[in-house]
Short mmCIF file of C-alpha atoms in Angstrom, two decimals:
data_model
loop_
_atom_site.label_atom_id
_atom_site.label_comp_id
_atom_site.label_asym_id
_atom_site.label_seq_id
_atom_site.Cartn_x
_atom_site.Cartn_y
_atom_site.Cartn_z
CA UNK A 1 -157.16 36.36 -130.37
CA UNK A 2 -154.97 33.33 -131.15
CA UNK A 3 -154.61 32.29 -134.76
CA UNK A 4 -155.04 28.64 -135.70
CA UNK A 5 -151.40 28.09 -136.84
CA UNK A 6 -150.16 29.52 -133.53
CA UNK A 7 -152.47 27.16 -131.62
CA UNK A 8 -151.15 24.21 -133.62
CA UNK A 9 -147.52 25.16 -132.88
CA UNK A 10 -148.29 25.74 -129.19
CA UNK A 11 -150.08 22.40 -128.94
CA UNK A 12 -147.15 20.69 -130.65
CA UNK A 13 -144.64 22.17 -128.17
CA UNK A 14 -146.78 21.15 -125.19
CA UNK A 15 -147.21 17.65 -126.64
CA UNK A 16 -143.46 17.21 -127.21
CA UNK A 17 -142.63 18.42 -123.69
CA UNK A 18 -145.19 16.11 -122.10
CA UNK A 19 -144.03 13.17 -124.22
CA UNK A 20 -140.36 13.78 -123.37
CA UNK A 21 -141.13 14.06 -119.68
CA UNK A 22 -143.06 10.81 -119.75
CA UNK A 23 -140.44 8.78 -121.62
CA UNK A 24 -137.08 10.25 -120.52
CA UNK A 25 -135.43 8.57 -117.53
CA UNK A 26 -135.64 10.55 -114.31
CA UNK A 27 -131.89 10.09 -113.84
CA UNK A 28 -129.18 8.80 -116.15
CA UNK A 29 -125.43 9.03 -116.75
CA UNK A 30 -123.80 9.97 -120.06
CA UNK A 31 -120.66 11.45 -121.67
CA UNK A 32 -118.19 9.17 -119.93
CA UNK A 33 -114.63 10.41 -120.35
CA UNK A 34 -111.20 9.19 -119.31
CA UNK A 35 -108.48 11.84 -119.04
CA UNK A 36 -110.81 14.30 -120.88
CA UNK A 37 -111.24 11.92 -123.84
CA UNK A 38 -113.96 9.58 -125.08
CA UNK A 39 -112.77 5.95 -125.27
CA UNK A 40 -109.10 6.96 -125.51
CA UNK A 41 -106.16 4.81 -126.60
CA UNK A 42 -102.60 5.24 -125.34
CA UNK A 43 -103.25 6.48 -121.80
CA UNK A 44 -100.00 6.80 -119.84
CA UNK A 45 -101.47 7.78 -116.46
CA UNK A 46 -101.35 4.86 -114.02
CA UNK A 47 -104.51 6.04 -112.24
CA UNK A 48 -106.59 7.60 -115.04
CA UNK A 49 -109.18 10.20 -114.02
CA UNK A 50 -112.78 9.46 -114.94
CA UNK A 51 -115.61 11.92 -115.51
CA UNK A 52 -119.28 11.84 -116.50
CA UNK A 53 -122.42 13.94 -116.82
CA UNK A 54 -125.76 13.29 -115.15
CA UNK A 55 -129.02 13.97 -116.95
CA UNK A 56 -132.57 14.15 -115.64
CA UNK A 57 -136.05 14.89 -116.93
CA UNK A 58 -136.66 16.87 -113.73
CA UNK A 59 -135.23 20.21 -112.61
CA UNK A 60 -132.83 20.61 -109.71
CA UNK A 61 -131.66 16.99 -109.62
CA UNK A 62 -128.15 16.61 -108.24
CA UNK A 63 -125.86 13.65 -107.73
CA UNK A 64 -125.48 12.52 -104.12
CA UNK A 65 -123.53 9.30 -104.66
CA UNK A 66 -121.80 7.36 -107.43
CA UNK A 67 -120.68 3.83 -108.14
CA UNK A 68 -118.10 2.73 -110.72
CA UNK A 69 -117.34 -0.75 -111.95
CA UNK A 70 -114.59 -1.82 -114.34
CA UNK A 71 -113.68 -5.05 -116.12
CA UNK A 72 -111.40 -6.42 -118.81
CA UNK A 73 -114.31 -6.83 -121.26
CA UNK A 74 -117.77 -5.39 -121.75
CA UNK A 75 -119.30 -8.81 -121.06
CA UNK A 76 -117.46 -9.16 -117.74
CA UNK A 77 -118.89 -5.86 -116.48
CA UNK A 78 -122.09 -7.71 -115.63
CA UNK A 79 -120.32 -10.36 -113.54
CA UNK A 80 -119.44 -9.39 -109.97
CA UNK A 81 -116.78 -12.10 -109.82
CA UNK A 82 -114.94 -10.86 -112.90
CA UNK A 83 -114.68 -7.15 -112.14
CA UNK A 84 -111.17 -5.75 -111.86
CA UNK A 85 -112.41 -2.81 -109.81
CA UNK A 86 -115.61 -1.81 -108.07
CA UNK A 87 -115.67 1.49 -106.21
CA UNK A 88 -118.71 0.56 -104.16
CA UNK A 89 -121.21 3.30 -103.37
CA UNK A 90 -119.38 6.57 -102.70
CA UNK A 91 -121.34 9.40 -101.10
CA UNK A 92 -120.15 12.35 -103.17
CA UNK A 93 -121.46 14.89 -105.67
CA UNK A 94 -118.16 14.85 -107.58
CA UNK A 95 -118.36 13.69 -111.18
CA UNK A 96 -115.00 14.77 -112.61
CA UNK A 97 -111.43 13.58 -112.01
CA UNK A 98 -112.42 10.44 -110.10
CA UNK A 99 -109.18 8.46 -110.11
CA UNK A 100 -109.18 4.78 -111.02
CA UNK A 101 -108.25 2.88 -107.86
CA UNK A 102 -108.08 -0.72 -109.03
CA UNK A 103 -105.09 -3.05 -109.55
CA UNK A 104 -102.02 -1.63 -111.27
CA UNK A 105 -102.53 -1.56 -115.03
CA UNK A 106 -100.01 -2.82 -117.58
CA UNK A 107 -99.06 -1.69 -121.06
CA UNK A 108 -101.84 -2.30 -123.55
CA UNK A 109 -104.50 -3.15 -120.95
CA UNK A 110 -108.08 -2.35 -121.97
CA UNK A 111 -110.52 -1.33 -119.24
CA UNK A 112 -114.27 -1.21 -119.77
CA UNK A 113 -116.19 0.83 -117.22
CA UNK A 114 -119.65 2.02 -116.22
CA UNK A 115 -121.13 4.47 -113.74
CA UNK A 116 -124.43 4.76 -111.94
CA UNK A 117 -125.45 7.54 -109.59
CA UNK A 118 -128.01 8.30 -106.90
CA UNK A 119 -129.75 11.57 -106.07
CA UNK A 120 -130.42 13.03 -102.62
CA UNK A 121 -133.67 11.06 -102.36
CA UNK A 122 -131.90 7.77 -102.95
CA UNK A 123 -133.23 7.43 -106.49
CA UNK A 124 -130.65 5.43 -108.44
CA UNK A 125 -129.94 5.55 -112.17
CA UNK A 126 -129.35 2.56 -114.38
CA UNK A 127 -125.78 1.69 -115.25
CA UNK A 128 -124.45 3.93 -118.01
CA UNK A 129 -123.55 2.70 -121.46
CA UNK A 130 -120.08 1.11 -121.14
CA UNK A 131 -117.00 3.15 -122.05
CA UNK A 132 -113.42 1.96 -122.50
CA UNK A 133 -109.86 3.17 -122.30
CA UNK A 134 -106.62 1.50 -123.34
CA UNK A 135 -103.23 1.93 -121.73
CA UNK A 136 -100.26 2.90 -123.86
CA UNK A 137 -96.73 1.52 -123.69
CA UNK A 138 -95.68 2.40 -120.17
CA UNK A 139 -92.11 1.10 -120.07
CA UNK A 140 -89.12 1.75 -122.30
CA UNK A 141 -88.67 -2.02 -122.65
CA UNK A 142 -92.10 -2.24 -124.30
CA UNK A 143 -90.75 -0.47 -127.38
CA UNK A 144 -89.15 -2.90 -129.84
CA UNK A 145 -88.76 -0.54 -132.79
CA UNK A 146 -85.81 1.56 -133.91
CA UNK A 147 -85.76 5.07 -135.38
CA UNK A 148 -85.96 4.99 -139.17
CA UNK A 149 -85.43 7.73 -141.74
CA UNK A 150 -85.17 8.21 -145.47
CA UNK A 151 -81.66 8.02 -146.95
CA UNK A 152 -81.95 11.46 -148.52
CA UNK A 153 -79.64 14.44 -148.15
CA UNK A 154 -81.64 17.50 -147.18
CA UNK A 155 -80.90 21.03 -148.31
CA UNK A 156 -81.60 23.04 -145.16
CA UNK A 157 -81.58 26.27 -147.17
CA UNK A 158 -84.91 25.46 -148.84
CA UNK A 159 -88.16 23.64 -148.27
CA UNK A 160 -87.98 19.89 -148.85
CA UNK A 161 -90.76 17.42 -149.63
CA UNK A 162 -91.92 15.18 -146.79
CA UNK A 163 -90.35 11.75 -146.68
CA UNK A 164 -92.50 8.71 -147.37
CA UNK A 165 -91.51 5.55 -145.53
CA UNK A 166 -93.31 2.46 -146.76
CA UNK A 167 -93.22 -1.25 -145.98
CA UNK A 168 -95.16 -4.18 -147.43
CA UNK A 169 -96.11 -7.12 -145.25
CA UNK A 170 -98.52 -10.05 -145.38
CA UNK A 171 -100.42 -11.76 -142.59
CA UNK A 172 -100.89 -15.51 -142.44
CA UNK A 173 -104.11 -15.48 -140.45
CA UNK A 174 -107.26 -13.38 -140.04
CA UNK A 175 -106.87 -10.17 -138.01
CA UNK A 176 -108.79 -10.03 -134.75
CA UNK A 177 -107.38 -6.69 -133.62
CA UNK A 178 -104.21 -4.70 -134.20
CA UNK A 179 -102.52 -1.64 -132.77
CA UNK A 180 -99.74 0.48 -134.29
CA UNK A 181 -97.55 2.51 -131.92
CA UNK A 182 -95.95 5.42 -133.77
CA UNK A 183 -94.04 8.55 -132.95
CA UNK A 184 -91.64 10.80 -134.85
CA UNK A 185 -89.04 13.50 -134.45
CA UNK A 186 -91.42 15.90 -136.13
CA UNK A 187 -94.89 15.25 -137.55
CA UNK A 188 -96.33 12.22 -139.31
CA UNK A 189 -99.40 10.82 -141.03
CA UNK A 190 -100.03 7.08 -141.25
CA UNK A 191 -101.76 5.21 -144.07
CA UNK A 192 -102.70 1.54 -144.25
CA UNK A 193 -103.40 0.15 -147.74
CA UNK A 194 -103.57 3.75 -148.96
CA UNK A 195 -106.19 4.79 -146.38
CA UNK A 196 -105.45 7.43 -143.77
CA UNK A 197 -105.39 6.05 -140.21
CA UNK A 198 -106.91 8.29 -137.54
CA UNK A 199 -108.26 11.81 -137.73
CA UNK A 200 -105.72 13.75 -135.67
CA UNK A 201 -103.49 16.36 -137.26
CA UNK A 202 -99.99 17.53 -136.30
CA UNK A 203 -99.30 14.20 -134.60
CA UNK A 204 -97.63 13.30 -132.32
CA UNK A 205 -97.87 16.77 -130.83
CA UNK A 206 -95.30 18.15 -128.40
CA UNK A 207 -92.97 15.61 -126.83
CA UNK A 208 -89.93 15.79 -124.57
CA UNK A 209 -87.63 13.33 -126.35
CA UNK A 210 -84.77 13.70 -123.95
#
């Protein structure tokens, strides 16, 4: 004998499953990543590797082909004449480490990209939500800065407080976008107007400075 509360819960589960199956797309693409990261900045790989995940409301659905398009802006993704790269339809079930194969990218370039896939029955997904990556400074000549340090004598026999390097500056016009390129012989944290910039810790990580 089934109790009323159990019947209500069971009915609710069946209703949710039927509603999800009726509204969820049969095939879609999500979790776009470039070099293992979501919308990364500072990529130094000339042919970044792209990955994605396919989702379906049906069981046993597998990718049979993919198509990638890339542009210099999200708006230009929708214009065939303004794409910087279009893979065309590629018959493959691979969805990780697909190398960008468009024109050579330069320092600071931003690339917006989308993916759509097809299953073995030829059913094609919609284009994914756009993702983006930004190239870092690829050439030594792109760096204009010089190493700076605090004019403080350190006592290597004991622990010393971290140095704070600070500079005031004013801008004459409204900011549209800005990028700070930072590294250190050690670890750093950056603040702008007293607010921490970024969420990473132990930056810049391991580097071969030679």
